[in-house]
Structures are given as C-alpha cells and as structure tokens.
Amino acid sequence: MSDYENILVSQEGRVKIIQLNRPKALNALNMPLMLEVQSVCMAADKDESVGCIVLKGSEKAFAAGADITEMADKDFAHMYGVNPFGEWDKIGQTRTPMIASVSGFALGGGCELALMCDLIIASTTAKFGQPEITLGIIPGAGGTQRLTKTIGKSKTMDLCLTGRMMGAEEAERAGLVSRVVDPEDLDAEVMKAAGVIAGHSKVAAMAGKDAVNRSFETGLTEGIGAERRVFAGLFSTADQKEGMAAFLEKRKPVWSRDQ
C-alpha cells in the first residue's frame, strides 16, 4: 500500500485513499502522521490522475484526538511561537476535493481534521465531539471556528463547553455530516461519491471547492463576486469547451486529463 509509518496510501481509479494507521492509539494525531497526510494531499493537488481524496480511519476510530503525549509538557511560548497546528492548516488548504469517511470516534483533533475535508460521510457508529474542555483547554486546530460556521453557535457551544459527544444522526441533522449509512455500507458509499467527484473536470471541481469555501470567509456580496469571477474564468479552460460541446452533441465529455 505505502511506505509511510503512520498512514496507508492507495489509489483506486482516480481516487486517492489515505487511511490513518495508528490503531493502538485510536489514530491519535501526532505531528509525523499529519505531515504524512499533508505530503500526500499536496502531491495529489499536482497529480492529474487524482480527482478526489478519501480520508479514513478504522472501524473503531476515525481519530480519537490529537496526541496528548506531544503536548502535555509544552508551555505558552512553544504553542504560540512554534504554532504546531499551523502545519495542520495546510491539509485544510488542499485544493483537490476531500471526503472524510468517519466510523467510530472523531473527537478533538479528529473532529477538526474531518472538518478540514469538504464533506463527511459517516457510519451510524460515528461519534463527534470537542472534549478539550475536559483537559483544561479549548480546540486549537480550527474547531471553534469551522464547527461554528458549520453547525452554528448554539451546537458548537454545547460541544465545546460540555465536552459531550454527538452521534451520527444528530450530526447529520446539524449539518456536520452530509450522509449517514450503515457500517457495512460506508466504504462503498464513500467510494461511489468519490468516484463521481473524480470523474468530473479537476479544474472545475477545484474551482467549485474554492468558491464554496469563500462563503465561509466573506460576506454575501464579496462571495458572489468571487463566484462570478471563478465562473467566468472557467470559460477560458479546455474542459468548459469540451463539457458544453459534449452536452450539445449528447455524448460523454473527454476531459483534458484524458487526452
């Protein structure tokens, strides 16, 4: 599968699959693991053979949180100055569409990592939460920000201030999860969705992802302006010419990557 120490990497068709692989630690997220994930994501952005990334854990845990052993003895100067989560941010900047396939625990950093992906498909066994309050801290890898923008202030306050876990059905109702499926169907459902995304024009998929993400960072007027610019810009691409020609000619498009 791969030569990485903390993840397993494979590819099916145009879908790159990254599996977190620290089973004894319930996939706790240490820096070596996150740097490996970051490396695969950065390479995928430049690889025309990759149209979608799937990030998954084990049946028991997507990721049970950040590795506390790496942080317990650190002080303010280190955490603020070194900013270790700055490396995590680069995963959230991946331009290739990403699906988080979540089964079992997605807690703390695990929940934050799933939030860095573009959509979350979860098993009925999934449990989401930000239990950092129980350690005397708060989420530090974007949890208070991405979670609030995804499920709203009230739900985020509930999770961050009580430390409780939220099941898959509640997560879907809150808008955190896009789909919930039975555990035995999770892999198939995720790969089906990933295959559909990967089958589209990569430049268009990247542009769509950029435009949606802009809505999290701007007001409506500025966001719509950004959307219109990206929309118009796609008319300079070969894939737009091919896609519309194929539609009018009632045939399947042949994207530039396939030529």
Coordinates of N, CA and C in Angstrom, one line a residue, residues 105-259:
F105 N -15.0 7.0 16.7 CA -14.7 8.3 17.3 C -14.0 9.3 16.3
A106 N -14.6 10.5 16.3 CA -13.9 11.6 15.7 C -14.0 12.8 16.7
L107 N -13.0 12.8 17.6 CA -13.0 13.6 18.7 C -11.8 14.6 18.7
G108 N -12.1 15.8 19.2 CA -11.0 16.8 19.3 C -10.3 17.0 18.0
G109 N -9.0 16.8 17.9 CA -8.4 16.9 16.6 C -8.9 16.1 15.5
G110 N -9.5 14.9 15.9 CA -10.1 14.1 14.9 C -11.3 14.7 14.2
C111 N -12.2 15.4 15.0 CA -13.3 16.1 14.5 C -12.8 17.3 13.7
E112 N -11.8 18.0 14.1 CA -11.2 19.1 13.4 C -10.6 18.7 12.1
L113 N -10.0 17.5 12.0 CA -9.5 17.0 10.8 C -10.6 16.7 9.8
A114 N -11.7 16.1 10.3 CA -12.8 15.8 9.4 C -13.4 17.1 8.9
L115 N -13.4 18.1 9.7 CA -14.0 19.4 9.3 C -13.1 20.1 8.2
M116 N -11.8 19.7 8.1 CA -11.0 20.2 7.0 C -11.3 19.6 5.7
C117 N -12.1 18.5 5.7 CA -12.5 17.9 4.4 C -13.7 18.6 3.9
D118 N -14.1 18.3 2.7 CA -15.2 19.1 2.0 C -16.6 18.5 2.3
L119 N -16.6 17.2 2.6 CA -17.8 16.6 3.1 C -17.5 15.4 3.9
I120 N -18.4 15.1 4.8 CA -18.2 14.0 5.7 C -19.3 13.0 5.5
I121 N -19.0 11.7 5.2 CA -19.9 10.6 5.1 C -19.6 9.7 6.3
A122 N -20.6 9.5 7.1 CA -20.4 8.8 8.4 C -21.2 7.5 8.5
S123 N -20.6 6.6 9.3 CA -21.3 5.4 9.7 C -22.2 5.7 10.9
T124 N -23.2 4.9 11.1 CA -24.1 5.1 12.2 C -23.4 5.0 13.6
T125 N -22.2 4.5 13.6 CA -21.4 4.3 14.8 C -20.6 5.6 15.1
A126 N -20.6 6.6 14.2 CA -19.7 7.7 14.4 C -20.1 8.6 15.6
K127 N -19.1 9.1 16.3 CA -19.3 10.0 17.4 C -18.4 11.2 17.2
F128 N -18.9 12.4 17.2 CA -18.2 13.6 17.0 C -18.2 14.4 18.3
G129 N -17.1 15.1 18.6 CA -17.0 15.9 19.8 C -15.7 16.7 19.9
Q130 N -15.8 17.7 20.7 CA -14.6 18.6 21.0 C -14.5 18.6 22.6
P131 N -13.9 17.5 23.1 CA -13.8 17.4 24.5 C -12.6 18.0 25.2
E132 N -12.0 19.0 24.5 CA -10.8 19.7 25.0 C -11.0 20.3 26.4
I133 N -12.2 20.7 26.6 CA -12.6 21.4 27.9 C -12.2 20.5 29.1
T134 N -12.3 19.2 28.9 CA -12.1 18.3 30.0 C -10.6 18.2 30.3
L135 N -9.7 18.8 29.4 CA -8.3 18.8 29.6 C -7.8 20.2 30.1
G136 N -8.8 21.1 30.2 CA -8.4 22.4 30.7 C -8.0 23.3 29.5
I137 N -8.4 23.0 28.3 CA -8.0 23.8 27.1 C -9.2 23.9 26.2
I138 N -9.1 24.5 25.0 CA -10.1 24.6 24.0 C -9.6 24.0 22.7
P139 N -10.5 23.8 21.8 CA -10.0 23.3 20.4 C -9.0 24.3 19.9
G140 N -7.9 23.8 19.3 CA -6.8 24.6 18.8 C -6.5 24.5 17.3
A141 N -7.2 23.6 16.6 CA -6.9 23.3 15.2 C -8.1 23.7 14.3
G142 N -8.9 24.7 14.8 CA -10.0 25.3 14.0 C -11.3 24.8 14.5
G143 N -11.4 24.1 15.5 CA -12.7 23.5 16.0 C -13.7 24.6 16.3
T144 N -13.3 25.6 17.1 CA -14.3 26.7 17.4 C -14.7 27.5 16.2
Q145 N -13.9 27.5 15.2 CA -14.2 28.3 14.0 C -15.0 27.5 12.9
R146 N -14.4 26.4 12.5 CA -15.1 25.7 11.4 C -16.4 25.1 11.9
L147 N -16.4 24.6 13.2 CA -17.6 24.0 13.7 C -18.7 25.0 13.8
T148 N -18.4 26.2 14.3 CA -19.4 27.3 14.4 C -20.0 27.6 13.0
K149 N -19.1 27.7 12.0 CA -19.6 28.1 10.7 C -20.4 26.9 10.1
T150 N -20.2 25.7 10.6 CA -20.9 24.5 10.0 C -22.2 24.2 10.7
I151 N -22.2 24.3 12.0 CA -23.4 23.9 12.8 C -24.0 25.0 13.6
G152 N -23.4 26.1 13.6 CA -24.0 27.3 14.3 C -23.4 27.4 15.8
K153 N -23.7 28.6 16.4 CA -23.2 28.9 17.7 C -23.7 28.0 18.8
S154 N -25.0 27.7 18.8 CA -25.5 27.0 20.0 C -25.0 25.6 20.1
K155 N -25.0 24.9 18.9 CA -24.5 23.5 19.0 C -23.0 23.5 19.3
T156 N -22.3 24.4 18.7 CA -20.8 24.5 19.0 C -20.5 24.7 20.4
M157 N -21.2 25.7 21.0 CA -21.1 26.0 22.4 C -21.4 24.7 23.3
D158 N -22.4 24.0 22.9 CA -22.8 22.8 23.6 C -21.6 21.8 23.6
L159 N -21.1 21.5 22.4 CA -20.0 20.5 22.3 C -18.7 21.0 23.0
C160 N -18.4 22.3 22.8 CA -17.1 22.8 23.3 C -17.1 23.1 24.8
L161 N -18.3 23.4 25.4 CA -18.4 23.7 26.8 C -18.8 22.5 27.7
T162 N -19.4 21.5 27.1 CA -19.8 20.4 27.9 C -18.8 19.2 27.6
G163 N -18.2 19.2 26.4 CA -17.3 18.1 26.1 C -18.1 16.8 25.7
R164 N -19.4 16.9 25.5 CA -20.2 15.7 25.1 C -19.9 15.3 23.7
M165 N -20.3 14.1 23.4 CA -20.2 13.5 22.0 C -21.5 13.6 21.3
M166 N -21.5 13.8 20.0 CA -22.7 13.9 19.2 C -22.7 12.7 18.2
G167 N -23.8 12.0 18.2 CA -23.9 10.8 17.3 C -24.1 11.2 15.9
A168 N -24.1 10.2 15.0 CA -24.1 10.5 13.6 C -25.4 11.1 13.1
E169 N -26.5 10.6 13.7 CA -27.8 11.1 13.3 C -28.0 12.6 13.7
E170 N -27.6 13.0 14.9 CA -27.6 14.3 15.3 C -26.7 15.2 14.5
A171 N -25.5 14.7 14.2 CA -24.5 15.4 13.3 C -25.1 15.7 12.0
E172 N -25.9 14.7 11.4 CA -26.5 14.9 10.1 C -27.5 16.0 10.2
R173 N -28.4 16.0 11.2 CA -29.4 17.0 11.4 C -28.8 18.4 11.6
A174 N -27.6 18.4 12.2 CA -27.0 19.7 12.5 C -26.3 20.3 11.3
G175 N -26.1 19.4 10.2 CA -25.4 19.9 9.0 C -23.9 19.6 9.0
L176 N -23.4 18.8 10.1 CA -22.0 18.5 10.1 C -21.7 17.4 9.1
V177 N -22.6 16.4 9.0 CA -22.4 15.2 8.2 C -23.4 15.3 7.0
S178 N -22.9 14.9 5.8 CA -23.7 15.0 4.6 C -24.6 13.8 4.4
R179 N -24.1 12.6 4.9 CA -24.8 11.3 4.7 C -24.4 10.4 5.9
V180 N -25.4 9.6 6.3 CA -25.2 8.6 7.3 C -25.6 7.3 6.7
V181 N -24.7 6.3 6.8 CA -25.0 4.9 6.3 C -24.7 3.9 7.3
D182 N -25.2 2.7 7.1 CA -24.8 1.5 7.9 C -23.3 1.2 7.8
P183 N -22.7 0.7 8.9 CA -21.3 0.5 8.9 C -20.8 -0.3 7.7
E184 N -21.6 -1.4 7.3 CA -21.2 -2.3 6.3 C -21.2 -1.6 4.9
D185 N -22.0 -0.5 4.8 CA -22.1 0.2 3.5 C -21.2 1.5 3.4
L186 N -20.5 1.8 4.4 CA -19.7 3.0 4.5 C -18.7 3.1 3.3
D187 N -17.8 2.1 3.2 CA -16.8 2.2 2.2 C -17.3 2.3 0.8
A188 N -18.4 1.5 0.5 CA -19.0 1.6 -0.8 C -19.6 2.9 -1.1
E189 N -20.3 3.5 -0.1 CA -20.9 4.8 -0.3 C -19.9 5.9 -0.5
V190 N -18.8 5.8 0.3 CA -17.8 6.8 0.1 C -17.1 6.7 -1.2
M191 N -16.8 5.5 -1.6 CA -16.1 5.4 -2.9 C -17.0 5.7 -4.1
K192 N -18.2 5.5 -4.0 CA -19.2 5.9 -5.0 C -19.2 7.4 -5.2
A193 N -19.3 8.1 -4.1 CA -19.3 9.5 -4.1 C -18.0 10.1 -4.6
A194 N -16.9 9.5 -4.1 CA -15.6 9.9 -4.6 C -15.4 9.7 -6.0
G195 N -15.9 8.6 -6.5 CA -15.7 8.3 -8.0 C -16.5 9.2 -8.8
V196 N -17.7 9.7 -8.4 CA -18.4 10.6 -9.1 C -17.7 12.0 -9.2
I197 N -17.2 12.4 -8.0 CA -16.4 13.7 -8.0 C -15.2 13.6 -8.9
A198 N -14.4 12.5 -8.7 CA -13.2 12.3 -9.5 C -13.5 12.2 -11.0
G199 N -14.7 11.9 -11.4 CA -15.0 11.7 -12.8 C -15.2 13.0 -13.5
H200 N -15.4 14.1 -12.7 CA -15.6 15.4 -13.3 C -14.2 16.1 -13.7
S201 N -14.3 17.2 -14.3 CA -13.1 18.0 -14.6 C -12.5 18.4 -13.3
K202 N -11.2 18.2 -13.2 CA -10.5 18.5 -11.9 C -10.4 20.0 -11.7
V203 N -10.2 20.8 -12.8 CA -10.1 22.2 -12.6 C -11.5 22.8 -12.2
A204 N -12.5 22.2 -12.7 CA -13.9 22.7 -12.3 C -14.2 22.3 -10.9
A205 N -13.8 21.1 -10.5 CA -14.0 20.7 -9.1 C -13.2 21.5 -8.1
M206 N -12.0 21.8 -8.5 CA -11.2 22.7 -7.6 C -11.8 24.1 -7.5
A207 N -12.3 24.6 -8.6 CA -12.9 25.9 -8.7 C -14.2 26.0 -7.8
G208 N -15.0 24.9 -7.9 CA -16.2 24.8 -7.1 C -15.9 24.8 -5.7
K209 N -14.9 24.0 -5.3 CA -14.5 23.9 -3.9 C -14.0 25.3 -3.4
D210 N -13.2 26.0 -4.2 CA -12.7 27.3 -3.8 C -13.9 28.3 -3.6
A211 N -14.8 28.2 -4.5 CA -16.0 29.2 -4.4 C -16.8 28.9 -3.2
V212 N -17.1 27.6 -2.9 CA -17.9 27.3 -1.7 C -17.1 27.7 -0.4
N213 N -15.8 27.4 -0.4 CA -15.1 27.8 0.8 C -15.0 29.3 1.0
R214 N -15.1 30.1 -0.1 CA -15.0 31.5 0.1 C -16.2 32.0 0.9
S215 N -17.3 31.3 0.8 CA -18.5 31.7 1.5 C -18.3 31.7 3.1
F216 N -17.4 30.9 3.5 CA -17.1 30.8 4.9 C -16.2 32.0 5.4
E217 N -15.6 32.7 4.5 CA -14.6 33.7 4.8 C -15.0 35.1 4.5
T218 N -16.2 35.3 3.7 CA -16.5 36.6 3.3 C -18.0 36.9 3.5
G219 N -18.4 38.1 3.2 CA -19.9 38.4 3.2 C -20.5 38.0 1.9
L220 N -21.8 38.1 1.8 CA -22.5 37.6 0.6 C -22.1 38.3 -0.7
T221 N -22.0 39.6 -0.6 CA -21.7 40.4 -1.8 C -20.3 40.0 -2.4
E222 N -19.3 40.0 -1.5 CA -18.0 39.7 -1.9 C -17.9 38.2 -2.3
G223 N -18.6 37.3 -1.7 CA -18.6 35.9 -2.0 C -19.2 35.7 -3.4
I224 N -20.3 36.4 -3.7 CA -20.9 36.2 -5.0 C -20.0 36.8 -6.1
G225 N -19.3 37.9 -5.8 CA -18.4 38.5 -6.7 C -17.3 37.5 -7.0
A226 N -16.8 36.8 -6.0 CA -15.7 35.8 -6.2 C -16.2 34.6 -7.0
E227 N -17.4 34.2 -6.7 CA -18.0 33.1 -7.5 C -18.1 33.5 -9.0
R228 N -18.6 34.7 -9.3 CA -18.8 35.1 -10.7 C -17.4 35.1 -11.4
R229 N -16.4 35.6 -10.7 CA -15.1 35.7 -11.4 C -14.5 34.3 -11.7
V230 N -14.7 33.3 -10.7 CA -14.3 31.9 -11.0 C -15.1 31.3 -12.1
F231 N -16.4 31.6 -12.0 CA -17.3 31.0 -13.1 C -16.9 31.5 -14.5
A232 N -16.7 32.8 -14.6 CA -16.2 33.4 -15.9 C -14.9 32.8 -16.3
G233 N -14.0 32.7 -15.3 CA -12.6 32.2 -15.6 C -12.6 30.8 -16.2
L234 N -13.6 30.0 -15.8 CA -13.6 28.6 -16.3 C -13.9 28.6 -17.8
F235 N -14.5 29.7 -18.4 CA -14.7 29.7 -19.8 C -13.5 29.9 -20.6
S236 N -12.3 30.0 -19.9 CA -11.0 30.0 -20.6 C -10.4 28.6 -20.7
T237 N -11.1 27.6 -20.1 CA -10.5 26.3 -20.0 C -11.0 25.4 -21.1
A238 N -10.1 24.4 -21.5 CA -10.5 23.4 -22.5 C -11.6 22.6 -22.0
D239 N -11.7 22.3 -20.6 CA -12.7 21.5 -20.1 C -14.1 22.1 -20.3
Q240 N -14.2 23.4 -20.2 CA -15.5 24.1 -20.4 C -15.9 23.9 -21.8
K241 N -15.0 24.1 -22.7 CA -15.4 23.9 -24.2 C -15.8 22.5 -24.5
E242 N -15.1 21.6 -23.9 CA -15.4 20.2 -24.1 C -16.7 19.8 -23.4
G243 N -16.9 20.2 -22.2 CA -18.1 19.9 -21.5 C -19.4 20.3 -22.1
M244 N -19.4 21.6 -22.6 CA -20.6 22.1 -23.2 C -20.8 21.5 -24.6
A245 N -19.7 21.3 -25.3 CA -19.8 20.7 -26.7 C -20.4 19.3 -26.5
A246 N -19.9 18.5 -25.5 CA -20.4 17.1 -25.3 C -21.8 17.1 -25.0
F247 N -22.3 18.1 -24.1 CA -23.7 18.2 -23.8 C -24.5 18.4 -25.0
L248 N -24.1 19.4 -25.9 CA -24.9 19.7 -27.1 C -24.9 18.6 -28.1
E249 N -23.8 17.8 -28.1 CA -23.7 16.7 -29.0 C -24.2 15.4 -28.4
K250 N -24.7 15.4 -27.2 CA -25.3 14.3 -26.5 C -24.3 13.1 -26.4
R251 N -23.1 13.4 -25.9 CA -22.1 12.4 -25.7 C -21.4 12.7 -24.4
K252 N -20.5 11.7 -24.0 CA -19.8 11.8 -22.8 C -18.6 12.7 -23.0
P253 N -18.3 13.7 -22.1 CA -17.1 14.5 -22.3 C -15.8 13.8 -22.1
V254 N -14.8 14.2 -22.8 CA -13.4 13.7 -22.7 C -12.6 14.9 -22.1
W255 N -12.4 14.8 -20.8 CA -11.7 15.9 -20.1 C -10.2 16.0 -20.6
S256 N -9.6 17.1 -20.4 CA -8.3 17.4 -20.8 C -7.3 16.4 -20.3
R257 N -7.5 15.9 -19.0 CA -6.6 15.0 -18.4 C -6.6 13.6 -19.1
D258 N -7.7 13.3 -19.8 CA -7.9 12.0 -20.5 C -7.3 12.0 -21.9
Q259 N -6.9 13.2 -22.4 CA -6.4 13.2 -23.8 C -4.9 12.9 -23.9

